[in-house]
Short mmCIF file of N, CA, C and O in Angstrom, two decimals:
data_model
loop_
_atom_site.label_atom_id
_atom_site.label_comp_id
_atom_site.label_asym_id
_atom_site.label_seq_id
_atom_site.Cartn_x
_atom_site.Cartn_y
_atom_site.Cartn_z
N MET F 1 4.65 60.47 43.91
CA MET F 1 3.82 59.89 42.88
C MET F 1 3.97 59.99 41.37
O MET F 1 3.33 58.97 40.70
N LYS F 2 4.01 60.81 40.85
CA LYS F 2 4.54 61.03 39.39
C LYS F 2 5.39 60.06 39.02
O LYS F 2 5.17 59.17 37.70
N SER F 3 6.58 59.64 39.18
CA SER F 3 7.50 58.76 39.02
C SER F 3 6.35 57.44 38.58
O SER F 3 7.04 56.37 37.94
N GLU F 4 5.75 57.38 40.35
CA GLU F 4 5.16 56.01 39.95
C GLU F 4 4.45 55.50 38.74
O GLU F 4 4.24 54.40 38.48
N ASN F 5 3.74 56.83 38.79
CA ASN F 5 2.82 56.41 37.94
C ASN F 5 3.27 56.42 36.50
O ASN F 5 2.85 55.62 35.17
N LEU F 6 4.44 57.12 36.46
CA LEU F 6 5.45 57.05 34.89
C LEU F 6 5.61 55.64 34.50
O LEU F 6 6.03 54.70 33.87
N GLN F 7 6.22 54.69 35.67
CA GLN F 7 7.08 53.48 35.96
C GLN F 7 5.57 52.85 35.19
O GLN F 7 5.90 51.46 34.61
N LYS F 8 4.91 52.99 36.00
CA LYS F 8 3.49 52.12 35.35
C LYS F 8 3.09 52.07 33.85
O LYS F 8 2.59 51.14 33.68
N LYS F 9 2.68 53.29 33.41
CA LYS F 9 2.67 53.50 32.26
C LYS F 9 3.74 52.98 30.92
O LYS F 9 4.38 52.32 30.07
N THR F 10 5.08 52.87 31.98
CA THR F 10 6.24 52.11 31.05
C THR F 10 5.99 51.01 30.98
O THR F 10 6.03 50.16 30.10
N GLU F 11 5.49 50.21 32.20
CA GLU F 11 5.42 48.62 32.09
C GLU F 11 4.06 48.53 31.26
O GLU F 11 4.34 47.37 30.61
N VAL F 12 3.20 49.29 31.35
CA VAL F 12 2.35 48.78 30.06
C VAL F 12 2.64 48.85 28.78
O VAL F 12 2.16 47.92 27.74
N LYS F 13 2.96 49.41 28.13
CA LYS F 13 3.77 49.98 26.82
C LYS F 13 4.76 48.61 26.75
O LYS F 13 4.71 47.99 25.89
N LYS F 14 4.95 48.54 27.39
CA LYS F 14 6.20 46.80 27.62
C LYS F 14 6.04 45.79 27.18
O LYS F 14 5.58 44.95 26.61
N ASP F 15 4.28 45.41 27.97
CA ASP F 15 3.52 44.65 28.12
C ASP F 15 2.48 44.27 26.69
O ASP F 15 2.54 43.94 25.88
N ASN F 16 2.49 45.79 25.81
CA ASN F 16 1.54 45.67 25.25
C ASN F 16 2.66 45.07 24.24
O ASN F 16 2.47 44.17 22.74
N ALA F 17 3.81 45.70 23.58
CA ALA F 17 5.16 45.56 22.60
C ALA F 17 4.96 43.85 23.03
O ALA F 17 4.66 43.06 21.65
N GLU F 18 4.63 42.83 23.61
CA GLU F 18 4.92 42.00 24.26
C GLU F 18 3.94 41.23 23.37
O GLU F 18 3.62 40.40 22.96
N GLU F 19 2.91 42.15 23.70
CA GLU F 19 1.48 40.99 22.92
C GLU F 19 1.40 41.05 22.39
O GLU F 19 0.90 40.37 21.00
N TYR F 20 1.56 42.40 21.31
CA TYR F 20 1.43 42.60 20.24
C TYR F 20 2.78 41.70 19.29
O TYR F 20 2.85 40.74 18.34
N PHE F 21 3.37 41.57 19.67
CA PHE F 21 4.42 40.32 19.01
C PHE F 21 3.62 38.71 19.23
O PHE F 21 4.20 37.83 18.37
N MET F 22 3.20 38.42 20.67
CA MET F 22 2.75 37.46 20.65
C MET F 22 1.47 37.09 19.80
O MET F 22 1.23 35.94 18.94
N LYS F 23 1.07 37.89 19.05
CA LYS F 23 -0.23 38.36 18.17
C LYS F 23 0.77 37.80 16.86
O LYS F 23 -0.09 37.24 15.82
N GLY F 24 1.53 38.38 16.64
CA GLY F 24 2.61 38.20 15.34
C GLY F 24 2.86 36.52 15.01
O GLY F 24 2.25 36.20 14.42
N LEU F 25 3.20 35.82 16.18
CA LEU F 25 3.53 34.63 16.26
C LEU F 25 2.30 33.48 16.30
O LEU F 25 2.09 33.39 15.28
N LYS F 26 1.28 34.26 16.19
CA LYS F 26 -0.26 33.62 16.46
C LYS F 26 -0.38 33.28 14.78
O LYS F 26 -0.57 32.67 14.57
N HIS F 27 -0.38 34.91 14.17
CA HIS F 27 -0.50 34.72 13.03
C HIS F 27 0.52 34.25 12.03
O HIS F 27 -0.36 33.66 10.85
N GLU F 28 1.49 34.24 12.01
CA GLU F 28 2.49 33.65 11.31
C GLU F 28 2.33 32.41 11.21
O GLU F 28 2.46 31.45 10.51
N ARG F 29 2.03 31.65 12.41
CA ARG F 29 1.45 29.88 12.48
C ARG F 29 0.57 30.08 12.00
O ARG F 29 0.53 28.47 11.38
N SER F 30 -0.11 31.06 11.36
CA SER F 30 -1.41 30.48 11.07
C SER F 30 -1.22 30.90 9.58
O SER F 30 -2.12 30.89 8.33
N ASN F 31 0.02 31.24 9.04
CA ASN F 31 -0.02 31.69 7.59
C ASN F 31 -0.64 33.09 7.13
O ASN F 31 -0.87 33.24 6.55
N GLN F 32 -1.16 34.03 8.28
CA GLN F 32 -1.27 34.90 7.78
C GLN F 32 -0.56 36.12 8.50
O GLN F 32 -0.21 36.72 9.24
N TYR F 33 0.55 35.75 6.83
CA TYR F 33 1.60 37.01 7.18
C TYR F 33 1.76 38.42 7.36
O TYR F 33 2.51 39.59 8.20
N ALA F 34 0.87 38.69 6.52
CA ALA F 34 0.32 40.37 6.30
C ALA F 34 -0.43 40.73 7.83
O ALA F 34 0.25 42.11 8.16
N ASP F 35 -1.06 40.33 8.71
CA ASP F 35 -1.63 40.07 9.78
C ASP F 35 0.29 40.00 10.85
O ASP F 35 -0.20 40.90 12.29
N ALA F 36 0.49 39.38 10.67
CA ALA F 36 2.02 39.00 11.62
C ALA F 36 2.51 40.09 11.67
O ALA F 36 3.48 40.97 12.48
N ALA F 37 2.93 40.63 9.99
CA ALA F 37 4.41 41.80 9.95
C ALA F 37 3.31 42.77 10.38
O ALA F 37 4.35 43.68 11.65
N GLU F 38 1.96 43.32 10.43
CA GLU F 38 1.11 44.25 11.12
C GLU F 38 1.64 44.41 12.96
O GLU F 38 1.80 45.24 13.20
N ALA F 39 1.22 43.05 13.35
CA ALA F 39 1.52 43.28 14.56
C ALA F 39 3.11 43.36 15.52
O ALA F 39 3.49 44.07 15.81
N TYR F 40 3.89 43.11 14.28
CA TYR F 40 5.47 43.06 15.03
C TYR F 40 5.79 44.68 14.66
O TYR F 40 6.51 44.66 15.15
N LYS F 41 5.26 45.35 13.65
CA LYS F 41 5.42 46.50 13.75
C LYS F 41 4.71 47.72 14.70
O LYS F 41 5.40 48.48 14.72
N ARG F 42 3.20 46.88 14.90
CA ARG F 42 3.09 48.06 16.50
C ARG F 42 3.93 47.60 17.74
O ARG F 42 4.02 48.46 18.25
N ALA F 43 4.40 46.33 17.60
CA ALA F 43 5.66 46.39 18.56
C ALA F 43 6.32 46.61 18.65
O ALA F 43 7.23 47.35 19.63
N LEU F 44 6.98 46.75 17.16
CA LEU F 44 8.64 48.20 17.22
C LEU F 44 8.30 49.40 17.83
O LEU F 44 9.12 50.41 17.65
N LYS F 45 6.35 50.01 17.31
CA LYS F 45 6.30 51.45 17.63
C LYS F 45 6.32 51.46 19.09
O LYS F 45 6.68 52.44 19.20
N ILE F 46 5.77 50.78 19.89
CA ILE F 46 6.14 50.85 20.74
C ILE F 46 7.58 50.58 21.87
O ILE F 46 8.25 51.30 22.37
N LYS F 47 7.94 49.78 20.89
CA LYS F 47 9.15 49.23 22.04
C LYS F 47 10.59 49.04 20.53
O LYS F 47 10.73 47.89 19.99
N PRO F 48 10.71 50.30 19.98
CA PRO F 48 11.78 50.25 18.88
C PRO F 48 13.33 49.56 18.83
O PRO F 48 13.62 49.10 18.04
N ASP F 49 13.69 48.80 20.12
CA ASP F 49 14.83 48.08 20.10
C ASP F 49 14.16 46.61 20.13
O ASP F 49 14.86 45.77 20.54
N TYR F 50 13.47 46.28 19.77
CA TYR F 50 12.40 45.00 19.90
C TYR F 50 13.45 44.28 19.20
O TYR F 50 12.49 43.64 18.75
N MET F 51 14.54 43.28 19.47
CA MET F 51 15.15 42.62 18.47
C MET F 51 14.75 41.60 17.95
O MET F 51 14.37 41.38 16.89
N ASP F 52 13.70 41.19 18.47
CA ASP F 52 12.84 39.67 18.00
C ASP F 52 11.94 39.74 17.60
O ASP F 52 11.59 39.44 16.31
N ALA F 53 11.27 40.67 17.24
CA ALA F 53 10.21 41.10 16.89
C ALA F 53 10.63 42.06 15.21
O ALA F 53 10.02 41.46 14.17
N TYR F 54 12.27 42.67 15.17
CA TYR F 54 12.66 42.45 14.34
C TYR F 54 13.00 41.42 13.35
O TYR F 54 12.52 41.43 11.77
N VAL F 55 13.47 40.63 13.89
CA VAL F 55 13.87 39.12 13.15
C VAL F 55 12.90 38.34 12.48
O VAL F 55 13.00 38.17 11.59
N ASN F 56 11.54 38.49 13.72
CA ASN F 56 10.38 38.05 13.25
C ASN F 56 9.79 38.10 11.59
O ASN F 56 9.42 38.30 11.38
N LEU F 57 9.65 39.95 11.71
CA LEU F 57 9.51 40.74 10.72
C LEU F 57 10.18 40.21 9.55
O LEU F 57 9.41 40.28 8.88
N GLY F 58 11.38 40.25 9.46
CA GLY F 58 12.51 39.83 8.56
C GLY F 58 11.37 38.58 7.99
O GLY F 58 11.81 38.22 6.68
N ALA F 59 11.53 37.75 8.68
CA ALA F 59 11.66 36.17 8.39
C ALA F 59 9.73 36.16 7.45
O ALA F 59 9.90 35.34 7.19
N VAL F 60 9.08 37.26 8.09
CA VAL F 60 8.18 37.08 8.11
C VAL F 60 7.92 37.80 6.49
O VAL F 60 7.09 37.27 4.73
N TYR F 61 8.84 38.74 6.46
CA TYR F 61 8.85 39.59 4.85
C TYR F 61 9.73 38.14 3.67
O TYR F 61 9.19 38.24 2.43
N TYR F 62 10.52 37.91 4.22
CA TYR F 62 11.08 36.85 3.50
C TYR F 62 10.12 35.46 2.69
O TYR F 62 10.12 35.40 2.06
N LYS F 63 8.92 35.71 4.48
CA LYS F 63 8.29 34.35 3.75
C LYS F 63 7.44 34.81 2.49
O LYS F 63 6.95 34.40 0.79
N ILE F 64 6.74 36.26 2.04
CA ILE F 64 5.79 36.57 1.02
C ILE F 64 7.02 37.34 0.24
O ILE F 64 6.32 37.97 -0.71
N GLY F 65 8.12 37.06 0.29
CA GLY F 65 8.62 37.78 -1.50
C GLY F 65 9.30 39.10 -0.74
O GLY F 65 9.75 39.73 -2.00
N LYS F 66 8.87 40.08 0.35
CA LYS F 66 9.39 41.46 0.25
C LYS F 66 10.88 41.44 1.00
O LYS F 66 10.87 41.93 1.62
N TYR F 67 11.95 41.33 -0.31
CA TYR F 67 13.25 40.79 0.42
C TYR F 67 13.69 42.06 0.62
O TYR F 67 14.80 41.75 1.48
N SER F 68 13.33 43.32 0.29
CA SER F 68 14.29 44.33 0.75
C SER F 68 13.60 45.36 2.15
O SER F 68 14.73 44.84 3.11
N ASP F 69 12.28 44.56 2.30
CA ASP F 69 11.59 45.17 3.77
C ASP F 69 12.74 43.60 4.84
O ASP F 69 12.81 44.02 5.61
N ALA F 70 12.62 42.69 3.84
CA ALA F 70 13.48 41.23 4.92
C ALA F 70 14.76 41.88 5.03
O ALA F 70 15.05 41.89 6.58
N ILE F 71 15.71 42.54 4.58
CA ILE F 71 16.64 42.96 4.25
C ILE F 71 16.75 44.22 5.66
O ILE F 71 17.62 43.91 6.82
N ASP F 72 15.57 45.09 5.43
CA ASP F 72 16.19 46.56 6.13
C ASP F 72 15.73 45.77 7.83
O ASP F 72 16.01 46.20 8.51
N ALA F 73 14.46 44.58 7.92
CA ALA F 73 14.47 44.31 9.40
C ALA F 73 16.23 43.26 9.89
O ALA F 73 15.99 43.75 11.01
N TYR F 74 16.87 42.93 9.20
CA TYR F 74 17.72 42.15 10.33
C TYR F 74 18.29 42.71 9.99
O TYR F 74 19.23 42.81 11.05
N LYS F 75 18.93 44.08 9.33
CA LYS F 75 19.87 45.15 9.44
C LYS F 75 19.85 45.55 10.80
O LYS F 75 20.34 46.30 11.62
N HIS F 76 18.21 46.27 11.20
CA HIS F 76 17.95 46.17 12.62
C HIS F 76 18.07 46.08 13.60
O HIS F 76 19.08 46.26 14.97
N ALA F 77 18.08 44.64 12.81
CA ALA F 77 18.21 43.43 14.54
C ALA F 77 19.86 43.60 14.37
O ALA F 77 19.66 43.40 15.87
N VAL F 78 20.55 43.13 13.58
CA VAL F 78 22.25 43.64 13.69
C VAL F 78 22.32 44.73 14.78
O VAL F 78 23.84 44.59 15.26
N LYS F 79 21.89 45.83 13.90
CA LYS F 79 22.02 46.85 14.93
C LYS F 79 21.88 46.77 16.41
O LYS F 79 22.57 47.35 17.78
N ILE F 80 20.69 46.29 17.14
CA ILE F 80 20.70 45.77 18.70
C ILE F 80 21.97 45.07 18.48
O ILE F 80 22.01 45.12 20.21
N LYS F 81 22.01 43.56 17.76
CA LYS F 81 22.52 42.94 18.41
C LYS F 81 23.51 42.40 17.54
O LYS F 81 23.18 41.30 17.23
N PRO F 82 24.71 43.35 17.65
CA PRO F 82 25.41 42.91 16.34
C PRO F 82 26.70 41.16 16.68
O PRO F 82 26.93 40.84 15.47
N ASP F 83 26.72 41.06 17.54
CA ASP F 83 26.87 39.72 17.60
C ASP F 83 26.28 37.90 17.87
O ASP F 83 26.45 37.12 17.87
N PHE F 84 24.67 38.72 17.38
CA PHE F 84 23.74 37.27 16.97
C PHE F 84 24.65 36.77 16.00
O PHE F 84 23.56 37.11 14.71
N GLN F 85 24.69 35.56 15.86
CA GLN F 85 25.71 35.23 14.40
C GLN F 85 24.05 35.01 13.52
O GLN F 85 23.71 34.81 12.52
N ALA F 86 23.06 34.44 13.79
CA ALA F 86 22.27 33.71 13.12
C ALA F 86 20.89 34.79 12.34
O ALA F 86 20.42 34.71 10.90
N ILE F 87 21.51 36.08 12.74
CA ILE F 87 20.61 37.13 12.08
C ILE F 87 21.99 37.40 10.29
O ILE F 87 20.81 37.09 9.52
N TYR F 88 22.98 37.48 10.93
CA TYR F 88 24.16 37.76 9.56
C TYR F 88 23.66 36.43 8.73
O TYR F 88 23.64 36.62 7.27
N ASN F 89 23.33 35.01 8.75
CA ASN F 89 22.94 33.96 8.11
C ASN F 89 21.73 34.46 7.40
O ASN F 89 21.59 33.98 6.40
N LYS F 90 20.87 34.78 7.86
CA LYS F 90 19.34 34.90 7.58
C LYS F 90 19.33 36.25 6.62
O LYS F 90 19.26 35.69 5.32
N LEU F 91 20.50 37.25 6.82
CA LEU F 91 20.67 38.47 5.85
C LEU F 91 21.46 37.35 4.94
O LEU F 91 20.98 37.99 3.42
N GLY F 92 22.81 36.88 5.09
CA GLY F 92 23.37 36.75 3.72
C GLY F 92 22.44 35.65 2.45
O GLY F 92 22.66 35.42 1.56
N THR F 93 21.41 35.04 3.23
CA THR F 93 20.45 34.04 2.56
C THR F 93 19.91 34.73 1.50
O THR F 93 19.88 34.34 0.55
N ILE F 94 19.49 35.74 2.28
CA ILE F 94 18.36 37.00 1.15
C ILE F 94 19.62 37.07 0.18
O ILE F 94 18.47 37.63 -0.56
N TYR F 95 20.71 38.17 0.86
CA TYR F 95 21.71 38.37 -0.13
C TYR F 95 21.49 37.18 -1.64
O TYR F 95 21.92 37.84 -2.72
N ILE F 96 21.98 36.10 -0.81
CA ILE F 96 21.95 35.10 -1.94
C ILE F 96 21.18 35.01 -3.35
O ILE F 96 20.52 34.92 -4.09
N VAL F 97 19.58 34.55 -2.51
CA VAL F 97 18.39 34.62 -2.84
C VAL F 97 17.89 35.74 -4.28
O VAL F 97 17.50 36.01 -4.85
N THR F 98 18.55 36.96 -4.00
CA THR F 98 18.45 38.33 -4.59
C THR F 98 19.34 38.56 -5.35
O THR F 98 19.36 39.67 -6.00
N GLY F 99 20.59 37.73 -5.48
CA GLY F 99 21.66 37.64 -6.52
C GLY F 99 23.05 38.46 -6.02
O GLY F 99 23.61 39.22 -6.88
N ARG F 100 22.54 39.25 -4.89
CA ARG F 100 23.45 40.05 -4.47
C ARG F 100 24.87 38.98 -3.56
O ARG F 100 24.91 39.16 -2.25
N TYR F 101 25.60 38.59 -4.19
CA TYR F 101 26.44 37.56 -3.88
C TYR F 101 27.52 38.34 -3.07
O TYR F 101 28.20 37.88 -2.13
N SER F 102 27.96 39.46 -3.56
CA SER F 102 29.51 40.20 -2.86
C SER F 102 28.57 40.63 -1.55
O SER F 102 29.39 40.31 -0.49
N ALA F 103 27.52 40.59 -1.39
CA ALA F 103 27.06 41.13 0.00
C ALA F 103 26.80 40.20 1.18
O ALA F 103 27.11 40.40 1.78
N ALA F 104 26.46 39.31 -0.08
CA ALA F 104 26.28 37.49 1.00
C ALA F 104 27.46 37.28 1.55
O ALA F 104 27.86 37.25 2.53
N LEU F 105 28.43 37.47 1.07
CA LEU F 105 29.87 36.97 1.28
C LEU F 105 30.23 37.94 2.41
O LEU F 105 30.88 37.63 3.49
N ASP F 106 29.76 38.78 2.20
CA ASP F 106 30.82 39.49 3.32
C ASP F 106 29.75 39.56 4.63
O ASP F 106 30.44 39.34 5.34
N THR F 107 28.56 39.83 4.78
CA THR F 107 27.45 39.18 5.81
C THR F 107 27.98 38.10 5.96
O THR F 107 27.96 37.80 7.30
N LEU F 108 28.14 36.99 5.37
CA LEU F 108 28.24 35.48 6.06
C LEU F 108 29.55 35.80 6.34
O LEU F 108 29.66 34.53 7.70
N GLU F 109 30.85 36.17 5.98
CA GLU F 109 32.09 36.03 6.73
C GLU F 109 31.76 36.84 7.95
O GLU F 109 32.89 36.24 8.79
N GLN F 110 31.51 37.75 7.97
CA GLN F 110 31.27 38.44 9.31
C GLN F 110 30.16 37.52 10.79
O GLN F 110 30.57 37.01 11.64
N ALA F 111 29.29 36.14 9.82
CA ALA F 111 28.48 35.18 10.88
C ALA F 111 29.63 34.85 11.18
O ALA F 111 29.79 34.06 11.95
N ILE F 112 30.67 33.83 10.28
CA ILE F 112 31.77 33.28 10.37
C ILE F 112 32.57 33.62 11.34
O ILE F 112 32.84 32.62 12.65
N GLY F 113 32.92 34.91 11.68
CA GLY F 113 33.49 35.85 12.47
C GLY F 113 33.38 35.43 14.10
O GLY F 113 33.95 35.55 14.72
N ILE F 114 32.00 35.42 14.22
CA ILE F 114 30.97 35.16 15.51
C ILE F 114 30.70 33.64 16.08
O ILE F 114 31.36 33.54 16.98
N ASP F 115 30.80 32.71 14.80
CA ASP F 115 30.90 31.61 15.11
C ASP F 115 31.06 31.08 13.51
O ASP F 115 30.15 30.47 13.16
N SER F 116 32.60 29.98 14.35
CA SER F 116 33.75 29.23 12.55
C SER F 116 33.17 28.07 13.05
O SER F 116 32.97 27.44 11.67
N ARG F 117 31.55 27.75 13.75
CA ARG F 117 31.44 26.13 13.84
C ARG F 117 30.11 25.74 13.48
O ARG F 117 29.78 24.69 13.27
N ASN F 118 29.67 26.91 13.10
CA ASN F 118 28.36 26.85 12.67
C ASN F 118 28.18 26.21 11.04
O ASN F 118 28.47 26.93 10.03
N PRO F 119 27.07 24.93 10.95
CA PRO F 119 26.96 24.23 9.68
C PRO F 119 26.46 24.83 8.52
O PRO F 119 26.69 24.89 7.33
N ASP F 120 25.37 25.74 8.77
CA ASP F 120 24.69 26.16 7.93
C ASP F 120 24.81 27.43 7.17
O ASP F 120 24.79 27.76 6.02
N THR F 121 26.52 28.29 8.20
CA THR F 121 26.82 29.68 7.89
C THR F 121 27.53 28.57 6.88
O THR F 121 27.89 29.54 5.61
N HIS F 122 28.60 28.36 6.75
CA HIS F 122 29.35 27.69 5.81
C HIS F 122 28.82 27.53 4.75
O HIS F 122 29.72 27.12 3.89
N PHE F 123 27.92 26.34 4.91
CA PHE F 123 26.93 26.01 3.58
C PHE F 123 26.58 26.88 2.86
O PHE F 123 26.58 27.21 1.52
N ASN F 124 25.58 28.24 3.37
CA ASN F 124 24.96 29.32 2.91
C ASN F 124 26.80 29.96 1.98
O ASN F 124 26.86 30.34 1.31
N LEU F 125 27.95 30.00 2.89
CA LEU F 125 28.67 30.90 2.41
C LEU F 125 29.52 29.78 0.92
O LEU F 125 30.24 30.93 0.58
N GLY F 126 29.33 28.81 1.37
CA GLY F 126 29.71 27.85 -0.03
C GLY F 126 28.97 28.34 -1.42
O GLY F 126 29.53 28.59 -2.45
N ILE F 127 27.56 28.45 -1.19
CA ILE F 127 26.61 28.60 -1.93
C ILE F 127 26.87 29.80 -2.44
O ILE F 127 26.99 30.01 -4.09
N ALA F 128 27.38 30.92 -1.51
CA ALA F 128 27.62 32.16 -2.31
C ALA F 128 29.07 32.58 -2.89
O ALA F 128 29.20 33.06 -3.81
N TYR F 129 29.97 31.82 -2.49
CA TYR F 129 31.63 31.45 -3.32
C TYR F 129 30.70 30.85 -4.92
O TYR F 129 31.45 31.41 -5.72
N TYR F 130 30.14 30.16 -4.26
CA TYR F 130 30.11 29.31 -6.13
C TYR F 130 29.34 30.03 -7.25
O TYR F 130 29.35 30.42 -8.05
N LEU F 131 27.95 30.90 -6.52
CA LEU F 131 27.19 31.34 -7.36
C LEU F 131 28.31 32.67 -7.84
O LEU F 131 27.86 33.67 -8.93
N ASN F 132 29.15 33.61 -7.01
CA ASN F 132 30.35 34.25 -7.22
C ASN F 132 30.75 34.36 -8.40
O ASN F 132 31.92 34.87 -8.81
N GLY F 133 31.16 32.41 -8.54
CA GLY F 133 32.06 32.15 -9.28
C GLY F 133 33.09 32.14 -9.09
O GLY F 133 34.17 31.72 -9.79
N ASP F 134 33.42 31.75 -7.76
CA ASP F 134 34.36 31.55 -6.95
C ASP F 134 34.80 29.74 -6.61
O ASP F 134 33.64 29.18 -5.88
#
């Protein structure tokens, strides 16, 4: 009986994380970025390993110019799924925007190691090399 109640509570928590994630998407589509960020953070409090919430939170922070917060969100996403090439590309782009070209090069090289055929990553890597003086 107790394990059944615990299972139901876990399911409710998971659903709540999904619900907050969906609210975040809705707010993001309406350009309500502060509300979107709060919804994604609430989802992450319920489900700390929710990679998609970290990715979307990073995107929201990027859109409002909170680059260090975006970097932190993307780094959390990378810890959860280290072979997801798109996160490295996003992270590398923020490093370029913030003038951290060496970090951008390292990050984008990691992305190339995961998927060497991604044209966006090659483009960003070229920009990072150029801005770094290479």
